Short mmCIF file of C-alpha atoms in Angstrom, two decimals:
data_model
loop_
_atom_site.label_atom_id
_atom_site.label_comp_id
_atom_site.label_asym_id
_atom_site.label_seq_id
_atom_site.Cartn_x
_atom_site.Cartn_y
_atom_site.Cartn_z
CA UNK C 29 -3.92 -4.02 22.43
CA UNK C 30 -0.16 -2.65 21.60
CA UNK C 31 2.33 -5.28 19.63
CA UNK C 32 3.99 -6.28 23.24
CA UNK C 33 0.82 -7.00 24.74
CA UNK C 34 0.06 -9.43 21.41
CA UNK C 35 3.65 -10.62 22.24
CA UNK C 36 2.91 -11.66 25.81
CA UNK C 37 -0.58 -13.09 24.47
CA UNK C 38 1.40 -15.15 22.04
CA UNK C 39 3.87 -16.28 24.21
CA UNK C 40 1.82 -17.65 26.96
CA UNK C 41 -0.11 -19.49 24.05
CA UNK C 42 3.28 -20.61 22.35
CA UNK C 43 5.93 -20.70 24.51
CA UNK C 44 8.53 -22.31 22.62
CA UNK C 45 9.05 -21.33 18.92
CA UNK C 46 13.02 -22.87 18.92
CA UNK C 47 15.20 -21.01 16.27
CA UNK C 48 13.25 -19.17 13.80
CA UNK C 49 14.69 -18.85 10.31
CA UNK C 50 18.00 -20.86 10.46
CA UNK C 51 20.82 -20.59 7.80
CA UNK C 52 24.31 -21.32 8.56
CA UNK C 53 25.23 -17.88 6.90
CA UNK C 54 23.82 -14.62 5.60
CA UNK C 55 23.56 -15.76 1.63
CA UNK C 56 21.79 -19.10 2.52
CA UNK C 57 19.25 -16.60 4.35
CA UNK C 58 18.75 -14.66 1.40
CA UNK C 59 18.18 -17.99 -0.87
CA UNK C 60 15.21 -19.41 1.40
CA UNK C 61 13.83 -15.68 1.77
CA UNK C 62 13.52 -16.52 -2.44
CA UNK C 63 12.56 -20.52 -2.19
CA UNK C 64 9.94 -20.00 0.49
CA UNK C 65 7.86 -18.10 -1.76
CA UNK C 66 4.41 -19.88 -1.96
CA UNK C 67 5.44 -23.74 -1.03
CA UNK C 68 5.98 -24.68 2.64
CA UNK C 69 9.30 -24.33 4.33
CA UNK C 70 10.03 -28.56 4.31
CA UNK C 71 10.48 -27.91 0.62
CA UNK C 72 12.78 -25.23 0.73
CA UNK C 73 14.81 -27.33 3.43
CA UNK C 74 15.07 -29.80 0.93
CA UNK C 75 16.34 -27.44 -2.20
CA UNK C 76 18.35 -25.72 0.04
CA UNK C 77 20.84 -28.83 1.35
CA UNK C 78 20.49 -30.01 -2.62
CA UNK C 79 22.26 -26.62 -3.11
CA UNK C 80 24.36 -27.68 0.03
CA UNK C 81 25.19 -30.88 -1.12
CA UNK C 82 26.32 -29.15 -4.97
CA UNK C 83 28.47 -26.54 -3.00
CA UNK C 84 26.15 -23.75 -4.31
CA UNK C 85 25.03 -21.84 -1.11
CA UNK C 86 27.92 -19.42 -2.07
CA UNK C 87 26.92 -16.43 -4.03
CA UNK C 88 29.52 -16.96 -6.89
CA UNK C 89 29.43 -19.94 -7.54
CA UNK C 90 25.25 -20.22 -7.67
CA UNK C 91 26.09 -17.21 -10.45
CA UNK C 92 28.54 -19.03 -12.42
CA UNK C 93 26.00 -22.67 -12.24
CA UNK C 94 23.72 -23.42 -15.52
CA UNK C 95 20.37 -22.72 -14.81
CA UNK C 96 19.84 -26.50 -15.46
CA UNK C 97 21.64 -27.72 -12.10
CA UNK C 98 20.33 -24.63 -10.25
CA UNK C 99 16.51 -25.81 -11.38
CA UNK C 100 17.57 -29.54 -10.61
CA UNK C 101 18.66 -28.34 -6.92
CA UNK C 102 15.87 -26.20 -6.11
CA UNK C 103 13.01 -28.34 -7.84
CA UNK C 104 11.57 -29.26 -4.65
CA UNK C 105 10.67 -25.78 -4.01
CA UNK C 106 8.21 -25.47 -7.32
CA UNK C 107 8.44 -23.26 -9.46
CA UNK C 108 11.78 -23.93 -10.00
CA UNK C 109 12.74 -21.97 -13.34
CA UNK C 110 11.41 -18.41 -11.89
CA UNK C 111 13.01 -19.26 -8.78
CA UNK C 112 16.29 -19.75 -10.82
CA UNK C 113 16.03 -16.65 -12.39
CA UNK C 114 15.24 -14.85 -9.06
CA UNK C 115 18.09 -16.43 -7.07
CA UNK C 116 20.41 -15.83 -9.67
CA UNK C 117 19.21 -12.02 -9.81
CA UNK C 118 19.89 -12.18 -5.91
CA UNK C 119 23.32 -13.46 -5.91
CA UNK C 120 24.16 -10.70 -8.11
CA UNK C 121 23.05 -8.08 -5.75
CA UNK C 122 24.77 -9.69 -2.88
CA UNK C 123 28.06 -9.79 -4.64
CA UNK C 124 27.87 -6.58 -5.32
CA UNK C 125 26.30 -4.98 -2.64
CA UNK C 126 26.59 -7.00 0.50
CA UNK C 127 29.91 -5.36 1.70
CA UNK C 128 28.43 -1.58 1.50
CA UNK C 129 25.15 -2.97 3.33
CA UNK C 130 26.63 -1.74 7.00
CA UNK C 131 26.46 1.81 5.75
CA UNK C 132 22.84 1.98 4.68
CA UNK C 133 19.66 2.58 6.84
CA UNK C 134 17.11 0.42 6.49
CA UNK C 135 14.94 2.36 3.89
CA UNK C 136 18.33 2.83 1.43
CA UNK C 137 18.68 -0.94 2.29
CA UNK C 138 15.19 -2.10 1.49
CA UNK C 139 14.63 -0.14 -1.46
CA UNK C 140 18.10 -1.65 -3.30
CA UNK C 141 16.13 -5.19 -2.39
CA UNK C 142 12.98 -4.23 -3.91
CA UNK C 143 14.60 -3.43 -6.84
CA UNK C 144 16.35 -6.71 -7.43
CA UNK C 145 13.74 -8.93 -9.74
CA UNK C 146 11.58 -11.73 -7.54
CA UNK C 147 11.97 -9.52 -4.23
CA UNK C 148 8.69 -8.42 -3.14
CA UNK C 149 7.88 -6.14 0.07
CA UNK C 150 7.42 -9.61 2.60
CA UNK C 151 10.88 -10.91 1.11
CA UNK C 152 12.43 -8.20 1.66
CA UNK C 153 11.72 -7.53 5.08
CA UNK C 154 12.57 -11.44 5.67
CA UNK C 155 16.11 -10.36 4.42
CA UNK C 156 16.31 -7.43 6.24
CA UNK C 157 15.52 -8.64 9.67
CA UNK C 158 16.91 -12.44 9.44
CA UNK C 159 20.01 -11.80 7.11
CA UNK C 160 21.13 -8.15 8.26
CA UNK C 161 19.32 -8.26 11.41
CA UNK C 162 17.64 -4.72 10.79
CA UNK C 163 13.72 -4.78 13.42
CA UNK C 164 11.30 -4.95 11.03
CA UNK C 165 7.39 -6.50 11.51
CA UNK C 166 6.84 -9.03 8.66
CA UNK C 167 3.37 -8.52 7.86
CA UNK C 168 2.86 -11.45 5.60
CA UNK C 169 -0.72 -13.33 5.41
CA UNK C 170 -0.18 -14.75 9.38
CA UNK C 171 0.82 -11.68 10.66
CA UNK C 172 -2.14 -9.96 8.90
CA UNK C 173 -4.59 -12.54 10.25
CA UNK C 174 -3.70 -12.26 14.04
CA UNK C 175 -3.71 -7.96 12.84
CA UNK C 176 -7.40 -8.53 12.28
CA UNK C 177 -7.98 -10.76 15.42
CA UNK C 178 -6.97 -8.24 17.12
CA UNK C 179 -8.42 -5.47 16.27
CA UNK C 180 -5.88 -3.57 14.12
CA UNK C 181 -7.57 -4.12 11.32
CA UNK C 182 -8.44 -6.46 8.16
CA UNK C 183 -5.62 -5.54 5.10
CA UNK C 184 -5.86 -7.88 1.98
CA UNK C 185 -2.28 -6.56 1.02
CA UNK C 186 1.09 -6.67 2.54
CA UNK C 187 1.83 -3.11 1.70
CA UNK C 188 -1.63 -2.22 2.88
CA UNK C 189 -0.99 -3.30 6.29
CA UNK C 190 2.47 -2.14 6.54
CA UNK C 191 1.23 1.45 5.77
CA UNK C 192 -1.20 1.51 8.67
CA UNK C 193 0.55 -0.56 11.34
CA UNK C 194 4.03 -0.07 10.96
CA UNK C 195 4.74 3.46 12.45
CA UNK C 196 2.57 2.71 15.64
CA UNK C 197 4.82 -0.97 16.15
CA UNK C 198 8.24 0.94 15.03
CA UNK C 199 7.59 3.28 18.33
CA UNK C 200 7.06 0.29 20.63
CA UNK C 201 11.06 -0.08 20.25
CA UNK C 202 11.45 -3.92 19.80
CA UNK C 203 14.93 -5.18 19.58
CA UNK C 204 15.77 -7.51 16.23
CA UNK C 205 15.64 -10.49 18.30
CA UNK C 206 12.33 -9.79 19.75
CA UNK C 207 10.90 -9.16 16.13
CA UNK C 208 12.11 -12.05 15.22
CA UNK C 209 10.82 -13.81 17.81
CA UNK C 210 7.35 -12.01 17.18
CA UNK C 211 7.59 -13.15 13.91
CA UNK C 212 7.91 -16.94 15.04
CA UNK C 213 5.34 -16.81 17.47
CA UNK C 214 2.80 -15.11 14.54
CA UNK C 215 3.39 -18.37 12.14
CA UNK C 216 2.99 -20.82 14.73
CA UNK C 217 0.25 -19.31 16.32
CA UNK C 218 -1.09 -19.20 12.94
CA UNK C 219 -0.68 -22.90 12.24
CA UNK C 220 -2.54 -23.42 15.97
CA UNK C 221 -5.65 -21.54 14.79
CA UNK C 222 -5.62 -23.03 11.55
CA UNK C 223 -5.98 -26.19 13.45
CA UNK C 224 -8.24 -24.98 16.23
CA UNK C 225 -10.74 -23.45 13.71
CA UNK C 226 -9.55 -19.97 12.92
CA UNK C 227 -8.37 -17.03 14.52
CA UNK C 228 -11.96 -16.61 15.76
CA UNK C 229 -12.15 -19.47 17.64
CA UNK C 230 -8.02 -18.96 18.98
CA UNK C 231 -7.20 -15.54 19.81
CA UNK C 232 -10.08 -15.74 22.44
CA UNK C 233 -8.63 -18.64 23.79
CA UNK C 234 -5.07 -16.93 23.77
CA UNK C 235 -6.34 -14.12 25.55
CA UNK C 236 -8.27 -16.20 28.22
CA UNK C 237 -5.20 -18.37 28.94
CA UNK C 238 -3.16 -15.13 29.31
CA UNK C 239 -4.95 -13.68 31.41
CA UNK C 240 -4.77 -17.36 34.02
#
């Protein structure tokens, strides 16, 4: 099956994903692309409005905090002391870097965000398609599970996956807010088949109610 025929799939399972990654501006983006790093996203709702509520969803000012109240605000996250580190780390890039972002294509853009410490290839591509609204795939462990269901493929590794999928999606010339609506679809899907029994037991399913 090509990506939009997963899409239509997806949608006629999930019709309604609602906003998908909200943040009332590009910075606070950037922060939850950091917090959402292995805890679940009511967490990193929770350290973000503590960071909210302290006035430090502003890149200078999160510089200029201790790492004390940073930790304190984004404790509900975990790992709240690497996470400090790493946000801090981010905030410096973005001060320095976020006006010159507009003249960059997305490789120049994603390689400066790999090289900022605690940004890995799936945060990244979070950044890039949610803050600076570049169309990218985010092929993090649900989109690599419905890969496998069907039939692209079983990759153990983000990068793995991106190598072998991400040329043949790239030419199927989906706009940023489809991806990101692809995107939404994947993770709730993926919570569905969690529930139903696994991707074995839903994409079937999915396909079968598609095709009503």
């Amino acid at each position: 099956m090509k990506m939009r025929e997963i899409m239509r799939t997806l949608q006629s399972a999930v019709p309604d994903v609602g906003r998908w990654w909200p943040g009332e501006s590009r910075f606070e983006i950037l922060v939850g692309a950091i917090l959402t790093q292995n805890t679940a996203w009511t967490n990193v709702q929770m350290a973000l409005q503590n960071l909210r509520s302290a006035s430090l969803l502003d890149a200078d000012r999160l510089l200029r905090a201790s790492e004390d109240v940073v930790q304190q605000a984004i404790r509900p996250s975990g790992y709240w002391r690497t996470k400090t580190r790493y946000v801090k780390a981010l905030a410096q890039w973005f001060i320095r870097y976020d006006a010159d972002v507009a003249q960059w294509d997305d490789d120049e853009l994603r390689a400066s965000l790999l090289a900022v410490r605690g940004v890995g290839e799936e945060t990244a591509d979070d950044i890039l398609l949610y803050a600076y609204r570049r169309g990218v795939f985010i092929f993090d462990a649900y989109g690599r599970r419905l890969l496998n269901a069907a039939g692209w493929g079983n990759y153990s590794t983000y990068s793995q996956a991106r190598h072998a999928c991400w040329a043949t999606i790239r030419e199927e010339a989906f706009s940023v807010d489809e991806y990101a609506l692809l995107h939404g679809l994947i993770v709730q899907a993926g919570k569905e088949a969690r529930a139903a029994g696994g991707w074995d037991v839903y994409w079937p399913a999915a396909l079968q109610h598609a095709a009503i």
